[in-house]
Amino acid sequence: LLAAARWAAPADRFLSSAAFLTAVVVAVAVIGVNTRFRHAHTASLEERAVRLERERDQRARLAVAEERGRIAREMHDIVTHNLSVMVALADAAVFAQRYSPERAEVAMRQISGTGRQALTDMRRSLGVLRADEPDASRHPAPGLAQLEPLAAQMRATGLSVRLDLEGDVTVVPVAAQLTVYRLVQEALTNTFKHTPAGTRAAVRVRCGGEAVAVEVVDDGPVARIPDPS
């Protein structure tokens, strides 16, 4: 307004000059505010991209840690169970080779079969780390159908095992079947390792529509837990 009053030569041009100058000021102000908002929006998008990238890396690290833990647990179950069975069969073969060579030969064949099965399980478990590993697809993960061979394997070591499998096995997902198999395997391995000879174990698996119940019991002596005090 002051500029229009000072430099508008004819008095009747004051309003037009004031309107023009006001429009210029408003346009500059709008452009400045718009530029500020655009810069703020760009900074917000960059910050969000950085945050999402950080979260993605964190999820990737957690996924890797979880997969490593899963493989470690799988390898522990495979190695502990199969080595325990192989040691027991080897002891039985050594004991029987003098008095019953036929039984010693059977035990040695069972040791060989157990070792090959352990190698197959290890290749399948570690096959996810190699894209060119065919054993993971050729040998599916053990499930409920392999519980009877597992029980037969434990019987060969001298552990009496009774298996009761109830319900429709086909409704249980593959991942759940593997979990049940490993639970039974670990329980029978612990029974074999920590109970005296002559112990009997019973495995009962009930497959329902929404859940699978697993029960593994043995008649071995109750372990005494030392008093922490």
PDB file of C-alpha atoms in Angstrom:
ATOM      1  CA  LEU A   1       0.000   0.000   0.000  1.00  0.00           C
ATOM      2  CA  LEU A   2       2.806   2.410   0.802  1.00  0.00           C
ATOM      3  CA  ALA A   3       4.571   1.582  -2.455  1.00  0.00           C
ATOM      4  CA  ALA A   4       1.355   2.149  -4.419  1.00  0.00           C
ATOM      5  CA  ALA A   5       0.735   5.450  -2.641  1.00  0.00           C
ATOM      6  CA  ARG A   6       4.329   6.582  -3.236  1.00  0.00           C
ATOM      7  CA  TRP A   7       4.914   5.524  -6.848  1.00  0.00           C
ATOM      8  CA  ALA A   8       1.456   5.498  -8.457  1.00  0.00           C
ATOM      9  CA  ALA A   9       1.741   8.555 -10.693  1.00  0.00           C
ATOM     10  CA  PRO A  10      -1.911   9.257 -11.427  1.00  0.00           C
ATOM     11  CA  ALA A  11      -4.048   9.122  -8.287  1.00  0.00           C
ATOM     12  CA  ASP A  12      -6.660   7.010 -10.020  1.00  0.00           C
ATOM     13  CA  ARG A  13      -4.139   4.159 -10.491  1.00  0.00           C
ATOM     14  CA  PHE A  14      -3.669   3.601  -6.740  1.00  0.00           C
ATOM     15  CA  LEU A  15      -6.145   0.766  -6.467  1.00  0.00           C
ATOM     16  CA  SER A  16      -4.812  -1.132  -9.478  1.00  0.00           C
ATOM     17  CA  SER A  17      -1.204  -0.736  -8.285  1.00  0.00           C
ATOM     18  CA  ALA A  18      -2.111  -1.854  -4.759  1.00  0.00           C
ATOM     19  CA  ALA A  19      -4.000  -4.880  -6.108  1.00  0.00           C
ATOM     20  CA  PHE A  20      -1.085  -5.840  -8.376  1.00  0.00           C
ATOM     21  CA  LEU A  21       1.505  -5.543  -5.631  1.00  0.00           C
ATOM     22  CA  THR A  22      -0.711  -7.417  -3.171  1.00  0.00           C
ATOM     23  CA  ALA A  23      -1.162 -10.242  -5.709  1.00  0.00           C
ATOM     24  CA  VAL A  24       2.608 -10.472  -6.138  1.00  0.00           C
ATOM     25  CA  VAL A  25       3.136 -10.689  -2.369  1.00  0.00           C
ATOM     26  CA  VAL A  26       0.407 -13.328  -1.977  1.00  0.00           C
ATOM     27  CA  ALA A  27       1.836 -15.383  -4.853  1.00  0.00           C
ATOM     28  CA  VAL A  28       5.326 -15.283  -3.338  1.00  0.00           C
ATOM     29  CA  ALA A  29       3.923 -16.269   0.066  1.00  0.00           C
ATOM     30  CA  VAL A  30       1.943 -19.168  -1.415  1.00  0.00           C
ATOM     31  CA  ILE A  31       4.970 -20.417  -3.356  1.00  0.00           C
ATOM     32  CA  GLY A  32       7.130 -20.207  -0.219  1.00  0.00           C
ATOM     33  CA  VAL A  33       4.624 -22.069   1.959  1.00  0.00           C
ATOM     34  CA  ASN A  34       4.132 -24.703  -0.743  1.00  0.00           C
ATOM     35  CA  THR A  35       7.886 -25.182  -1.074  1.00  0.00           C
ATOM     36  CA  ARG A  36       8.206 -25.549   2.693  1.00  0.00           C
ATOM     37  CA  PHE A  37       5.437 -28.146   2.813  1.00  0.00           C
ATOM     38  CA  ARG A  38       6.975 -30.037  -0.113  1.00  0.00           C
ATOM     39  CA  HIS A  39      10.359 -30.117   1.572  1.00  0.00           C
ATOM     40  CA  ALA A  40       8.775 -31.268   4.833  1.00  0.00           C
ATOM     41  CA  HIS A  41       6.850 -33.989   2.977  1.00  0.00           C
ATOM     42  CA  THR A  42      10.004 -35.140   1.196  1.00  0.00           C
ATOM     43  CA  ALA A  43      11.894 -35.273   4.488  1.00  0.00           C
ATOM     44  CA  SER A  44       9.040 -37.260   6.032  1.00  0.00           C
ATOM     45  CA  LEU A  45       9.103 -39.752   3.143  1.00  0.00           C
ATOM     46  CA  GLU A  46      12.874 -40.126   3.444  1.00  0.00           C
ATOM     47  CA  GLU A  47      12.599 -40.693   7.184  1.00  0.00           C
ATOM     48  CA  ARG A  48       9.854 -43.254   6.649  1.00  0.00           C
ATOM     49  CA  ALA A  49      11.938 -45.049   3.990  1.00  0.00           C
ATOM     50  CA  VAL A  50      14.896 -45.207   6.368  1.00  0.00           C
ATOM     51  CA  ARG A  51      12.674 -46.502   9.167  1.00  0.00           C
ATOM     52  CA  LEU A  52      11.109 -49.162   6.920  1.00  0.00           C
ATOM     53  CA  GLU A  53      14.530 -50.241   5.702  1.00  0.00           C
ATOM     54  CA  ARG A  54      15.736 -50.519   9.304  1.00  0.00           C
ATOM     55  CA  GLU A  55      12.657 -52.544  10.250  1.00  0.00           C
ATOM     56  CA  ARG A  56      13.132 -54.775   7.205  1.00  0.00           C
ATOM     57  CA  ASP A  57      16.747 -55.452   8.174  1.00  0.00           C
ATOM     58  CA  GLN A  58      15.677 -56.174  11.733  1.00  0.00           C
ATOM     59  CA  ARG A  59      12.997 -58.619  10.567  1.00  0.00           C
ATOM     60  CA  ALA A  60      15.555 -60.276   8.299  1.00  0.00           C
ATOM     61  CA  ARG A  61      17.980 -60.679  11.207  1.00  0.00           C
ATOM     62  CA  LEU A  62      15.222 -62.111  13.402  1.00  0.00           C
ATOM     63  CA  ALA A  63      14.207 -64.511  10.632  1.00  0.00           C
ATOM     64  CA  VAL A  64      17.822 -65.653  10.225  1.00  0.00           C
ATOM     65  CA  ALA A  65      18.184 -66.145  13.980  1.00  0.00           C
ATOM     66  CA  GLU A  66      14.927 -68.096  14.124  1.00  0.00           C
ATOM     67  CA  GLU A  67      15.979 -70.298  11.193  1.00  0.00           C
ATOM     68  CA  ARG A  68      19.365 -70.939  12.798  1.00  0.00           C
ATOM     69  CA  GLY A  69      17.619 -71.919  16.028  1.00  0.00           C
ATOM     70  CA  ARG A  70      15.285 -74.251  14.146  1.00  0.00           C
ATOM     71  CA  ILE A  71      18.169 -75.926  12.321  1.00  0.00           C
ATOM     72  CA  ALA A  72      20.131 -76.240  15.566  1.00  0.00           C
ATOM     73  CA  ARG A  73      17.174 -77.907  17.301  1.00  0.00           C
ATOM     74  CA  GLU A  74      16.624 -80.192  14.319  1.00  0.00           C
ATOM     75  CA  MET A  75      20.272 -81.213  14.204  1.00  0.00           C
ATOM     76  CA  HIS A  76      20.290 -81.804  17.967  1.00  0.00           C
ATOM     77  CA  ASP A  77      17.298 -84.121  17.709  1.00  0.00           C
ATOM     78  CA  ILE A  78      18.758 -86.003  14.742  1.00  0.00           C
ATOM     79  CA  VAL A  79      22.260 -86.422  16.137  1.00  0.00           C
ATOM     80  CA  THR A  80      21.250 -87.199  19.735  1.00  0.00           C
ATOM     81  CA  HIS A  81      18.647 -89.799  18.805  1.00  0.00           C
ATOM     82  CA  ASN A  82      20.541 -91.608  16.064  1.00  0.00           C
ATOM     83  CA  LEU A  83      23.852 -91.667  17.917  1.00  0.00           C
ATOM     84  CA  SER A  84      22.148 -93.063  21.018  1.00  0.00           C
ATOM     85  CA  VAL A  85      20.546 -95.799  18.934  1.00  0.00           C
ATOM     86  CA  MET A  86      23.797 -96.575  17.109  1.00  0.00           C
ATOM     87  CA  VAL A  87      25.778 -96.799  20.367  1.00  0.00           C
ATOM     88  CA  ALA A  88      23.210 -99.171  21.865  1.00  0.00           C
ATOM     89  CA  LEU A  89      23.183-101.356  18.758  1.00  0.00           C
ATOM     90  CA  ALA A  90      26.976-101.383  18.632  1.00  0.00           C
ATOM     91  CA  ASP A  91      27.148-102.529  22.258  1.00  0.00           C
ATOM     92  CA  ALA A  92      24.603-105.228  21.514  1.00  0.00           C
ATOM     93  CA  ALA A  93      26.587-106.366  18.473  1.00  0.00           C
ATOM     94  CA  VAL A  94      29.809-106.594  20.474  1.00  0.00           C
ATOM     95  CA  PHE A  95      28.047-108.627  23.151  1.00  0.00           C
ATOM     96  CA  ALA A  96      26.341-110.940  20.651  1.00  0.00           C
ATOM     97  CA  GLN A  97      29.175-111.536  18.189  1.00  0.00           C
ATOM     98  CA  ARG A  98      30.657-114.388  20.229  1.00  0.00           C
ATOM     99  CA  TYR A  99      27.459-116.183  21.222  1.00  0.00           C
ATOM    100  CA  SER A 100      25.053-115.266  18.424  1.00  0.00           C
ATOM    101  CA  PRO A 101      26.750-114.068  15.233  1.00  0.00           C
ATOM    102  CA  GLU A 102      23.394-113.825  13.473  1.00  0.00           C
ATOM    103  CA  ARG A 103      22.089-111.297  16.001  1.00  0.00           C
ATOM    104  CA  ALA A 104      25.344-109.376  15.780  1.00  0.00           C
ATOM    105  CA  GLU A 105      24.974-109.185  12.010  1.00  0.00           C
ATOM    106  CA  VAL A 106      21.403-107.913  12.359  1.00  0.00           C
ATOM    107  CA  ALA A 107      22.543-105.268  14.825  1.00  0.00           C
ATOM    108  CA  MET A 108      25.325-104.137  12.506  1.00  0.00           C
ATOM    109  CA  ARG A 109      22.865-103.834   9.628  1.00  0.00           C
ATOM    110  CA  GLN A 110      20.592-101.770  11.861  1.00  0.00           C
ATOM    111  CA  ILE A 111      23.551 -99.533  12.727  1.00  0.00           C
ATOM    112  CA  SER A 112      24.215 -99.031   9.024  1.00  0.00           C
ATOM    113  CA  GLY A 113      20.578 -98.233   8.326  1.00  0.00           C
ATOM    114  CA  THR A 114      20.391 -95.826  11.262  1.00  0.00           C
ATOM    115  CA  GLY A 115      23.518 -94.020  10.060  1.00  0.00           C
ATOM    116  CA  ARG A 116      22.158 -93.665   6.532  1.00  0.00           C
ATOM    117  CA  GLN A 117      18.864 -92.368   7.904  1.00  0.00           C
ATOM    118  CA  ALA A 118      20.735 -89.836  10.037  1.00  0.00           C
ATOM    119  CA  LEU A 119      22.682 -88.628   6.989  1.00  0.00           C
ATOM    120  CA  THR A 120      19.446 -88.319   5.029  1.00  0.00           C
ATOM    121  CA  ASP A 121      17.811 -86.303   7.813  1.00  0.00           C
ATOM    122  CA  MET A 122      20.845 -84.047   8.070  1.00  0.00           C
ATOM    123  CA  ARG A 123      20.901 -83.423   4.315  1.00  0.00           C
ATOM    124  CA  ARG A 124      17.205 -82.632   4.351  1.00  0.00           C
ATOM    125  CA  SER A 125      17.549 -80.252   7.297  1.00  0.00           C
ATOM    126  CA  LEU A 126      20.532 -78.479   5.789  1.00  0.00           C
ATOM    127  CA  GLY A 127      19.153 -78.619   2.253  1.00  0.00           C
ATOM    128  CA  VAL A 128      17.434 -75.250   2.773  1.00  0.00           C
ATOM    129  CA  LEU A 129      20.908 -73.689   2.836  1.00  0.00           C
ATOM    130  CA  ARG A 130      21.759 -74.955  -0.647  1.00  0.00           C
ATOM    131  CA  ALA A 131      19.637 -74.398  -3.709  1.00  0.00           C
ATOM    132  CA  ASP A 132      21.232 -77.378  -5.521  1.00  0.00           C
ATOM    133  CA  GLU A 133      20.594 -79.896  -2.730  1.00  0.00           C
ATOM    134  CA  PRO A 134      18.095 -82.471  -4.094  1.00  0.00           C
ATOM    135  CA  ASP A 135      17.683 -84.573  -0.939  1.00  0.00           C
ATOM    136  CA  ALA A 136      15.372 -82.033   0.678  1.00  0.00           C
ATOM    137  CA  SER A 137      12.774 -82.663  -2.025  1.00  0.00           C
ATOM    138  CA  ARG A 138      13.459 -86.393  -2.445  1.00  0.00           C
ATOM    139  CA  HIS A 139      13.127 -87.144   1.270  1.00  0.00           C
ATOM    140  CA  PRO A 140      10.166 -85.383   2.887  1.00  0.00           C
ATOM    141  CA  ALA A 141      10.213 -84.466   6.542  1.00  0.00           C
ATOM    142  CA  PRO A 142       9.179 -87.276   8.918  1.00  0.00           C
ATOM    143  CA  GLY A 143       5.632 -87.221  10.170  1.00  0.00           C
ATOM    144  CA  LEU A 144       3.080 -89.352  11.957  1.00  0.00           C
ATOM    145  CA  ALA A 145       3.471 -92.154   9.432  1.00  0.00           C
ATOM    146  CA  GLN A 146       7.085 -92.592  10.564  1.00  0.00           C
ATOM    147  CA  LEU A 147       6.196 -93.068  14.246  1.00  0.00           C
ATOM    148  CA  GLU A 148       5.899 -96.844  13.835  1.00  0.00           C
ATOM    149  CA  PRO A 149       9.384 -97.164  12.228  1.00  0.00           C
ATOM    150  CA  LEU A 150      10.676 -94.951  15.053  1.00  0.00           C
ATOM    151  CA  ALA A 151       9.111 -97.235  17.644  1.00  0.00           C
ATOM    152  CA  ALA A 152      10.570-100.285  15.863  1.00  0.00           C
ATOM    153  CA  GLN A 153      13.989 -98.633  15.881  1.00  0.00           C
ATOM    154  CA  MET A 154      13.777 -98.053  19.631  1.00  0.00           C
ATOM    155  CA  ARG A 155      12.603-101.649  20.189  1.00  0.00           C
ATOM    156  CA  ALA A 156      15.767-102.825  18.422  1.00  0.00           C
ATOM    157  CA  THR A 157      17.799-101.112  21.149  1.00  0.00           C
ATOM    158  CA  GLY A 158      15.948-103.057  23.849  1.00  0.00           C
ATOM    159  CA  LEU A 159      13.397-100.419  24.845  1.00  0.00           C
ATOM    160  CA  SER A 160       9.851-101.765  24.871  1.00  0.00           C
ATOM    161  CA  VAL A 161       7.611 -99.256  23.086  1.00  0.00           C
ATOM    162  CA  ARG A 162       3.849 -99.383  22.579  1.00  0.00           C
ATOM    163  CA  LEU A 163       2.399 -96.967  20.028  1.00  0.00           C
ATOM    164  CA  ASP A 164      -1.261 -95.945  19.838  1.00  0.00           C
ATOM    165  CA  LEU A 165      -2.171 -93.620  16.982  1.00  0.00           C
ATOM    166  CA  GLU A 166      -5.774 -92.416  16.985  1.00  0.00           C
ATOM    167  CA  GLY A 167      -7.716 -90.197  14.603  1.00  0.00           C
ATOM    168  CA  ASP A 168      -7.263 -89.072  11.022  1.00  0.00           C
ATOM    169  CA  VAL A 169      -3.594 -88.400  10.337  1.00  0.00           C
ATOM    170  CA  THR A 170      -4.248 -86.676   7.009  1.00  0.00           C
ATOM    171  CA  VAL A 171      -5.893 -83.637   8.649  1.00  0.00           C
ATOM    172  CA  VAL A 172      -2.709 -82.746  10.553  1.00  0.00           C
ATOM    173  CA  PRO A 173      -0.477 -80.215   8.744  1.00  0.00           C
ATOM    174  CA  VAL A 174       3.002 -81.290   7.717  1.00  0.00           C
ATOM    175  CA  ALA A 175       4.718 -78.856  10.098  1.00  0.00           C
ATOM    176  CA  ALA A 176       2.649 -80.124  13.030  1.00  0.00           C
ATOM    177  CA  GLN A 177       3.442 -83.733  12.103  1.00  0.00           C
ATOM    178  CA  LEU A 178       7.163 -82.963  12.142  1.00  0.00           C
ATOM    179  CA  THR A 179       6.788 -81.324  15.569  1.00  0.00           C
ATOM    180  CA  VAL A 180       4.954 -84.357  16.957  1.00  0.00           C
ATOM    181  CA  TYR A 181       7.556 -86.705  15.497  1.00  0.00           C
ATOM    182  CA  ARG A 182      10.421 -84.765  17.079  1.00  0.00           C
ATOM    183  CA  LEU A 183       8.623 -84.632  20.445  1.00  0.00           C
ATOM    184  CA  VAL A 184       8.118 -88.390  20.478  1.00  0.00           C
ATOM    185  CA  GLN A 185      11.670 -88.972  19.251  1.00  0.00           C
ATOM    186  CA  GLU A 186      13.177 -86.784  21.972  1.00  0.00           C
ATOM    187  CA  ALA A 187      10.984 -88.355  24.672  1.00  0.00           C
ATOM    188  CA  LEU A 188      11.914 -91.914  23.670  1.00  0.00           C
ATOM    189  CA  THR A 189      15.592 -90.956  23.436  1.00  0.00           C
ATOM    190  CA  ASN A 190      15.480 -89.534  26.961  1.00  0.00           C
ATOM    191  CA  THR A 191      13.715 -92.644  28.206  1.00  0.00           C
ATOM    192  CA  PHE A 192      16.358 -94.833  26.605  1.00  0.00           C
ATOM    193  CA  LYS A 193      19.257 -92.763  27.974  1.00  0.00           C
ATOM    194  CA  HIS A 194      18.041 -92.084  31.505  1.00  0.00           C
ATOM    195  CA  THR A 195      16.124 -95.184  32.568  1.00  0.00           C
ATOM    196  CA  PRO A 196      17.390 -98.671  33.476  1.00  0.00           C
ATOM    197  CA  ALA A 197      17.096-101.715  31.252  1.00  0.00           C
ATOM    198  CA  GLY A 198      13.649-103.260  31.094  1.00  0.00           C
ATOM    199  CA  THR A 199      11.820 -99.931  31.104  1.00  0.00           C
ATOM    200  CA  ARG A 200       8.663 -99.857  29.015  1.00  0.00           C
ATOM    201  CA  ALA A 201       7.401 -96.768  27.205  1.00  0.00           C
ATOM    202  CA  ALA A 202       3.973 -95.985  25.832  1.00  0.00           C
ATOM    203  CA  VAL A 203       3.261 -93.407  23.137  1.00  0.00           C
ATOM    204  CA  ARG A 204      -0.260 -92.183  22.496  1.00  0.00           C
ATOM    205  CA  VAL A 205      -1.095 -89.676  19.765  1.00  0.00           C
ATOM    206  CA  ARG A 206      -4.658 -88.455  19.282  1.00  0.00           C
ATOM    207  CA  CYS A 207      -5.399 -86.458  16.137  1.00  0.00           C
ATOM    208  CA  GLY A 208      -8.427 -84.193  16.414  1.00  0.00           C
ATOM    209  CA  GLY A 209      -9.986 -81.648  14.145  1.00  0.00           C
ATOM    210  CA  GLU A 210      -8.198 -78.680  15.727  1.00  0.00           C
ATOM    211  CA  ALA A 211      -5.472 -80.176  17.925  1.00  0.00           C
ATOM    212  CA  VAL A 212      -3.072 -83.075  18.336  1.00  0.00           C
ATOM    213  CA  ALA A 213      -2.547 -84.562  21.806  1.00  0.00           C
ATOM    214  CA  VAL A 214       0.757 -86.327  22.483  1.00  0.00           C
ATOM    215  CA  GLU A 215       1.437 -88.435  25.552  1.00  0.00           C
ATOM    216  CA  VAL A 216       4.671 -90.329  26.199  1.00  0.00           C
ATOM    217  CA  VAL A 217       5.058 -92.157  29.514  1.00  0.00           C
ATOM    218  CA  ASP A 218       7.371 -94.843  30.869  1.00  0.00           C
ATOM    219  CA  ASP A 219       7.457 -97.002  33.981  1.00  0.00           C
ATOM    220  CA  GLY A 220      11.032 -96.118  34.895  1.00  0.00           C
ATOM    221  CA  PRO A 221      11.941 -94.846  38.369  1.00  0.00           C
ATOM    222  CA  VAL A 222      11.108 -91.247  39.167  1.00  0.00           C
ATOM    223  CA  ALA A 223      14.191 -89.047  39.000  1.00  0.00           C
ATOM    224  CA  ARG A 224      15.038 -87.295  42.241  1.00  0.00           C
ATOM    225  CA  ILE A 225      15.597 -83.574  41.839  1.00  0.00           C
ATOM    226  CA  PRO A 226      18.250 -82.263  44.242  1.00  0.00           C
ATOM    227  CA  ASP A 227      17.176 -79.653  46.733  1.00  0.00           C
ATOM    228  CA  PRO A 228      18.532 -76.280  45.494  1.00  0.00           C
ATOM    229  CA  SER A 229      18.923 -75.098  49.096  1.00  0.00           C
TER     230      SER A 229
END
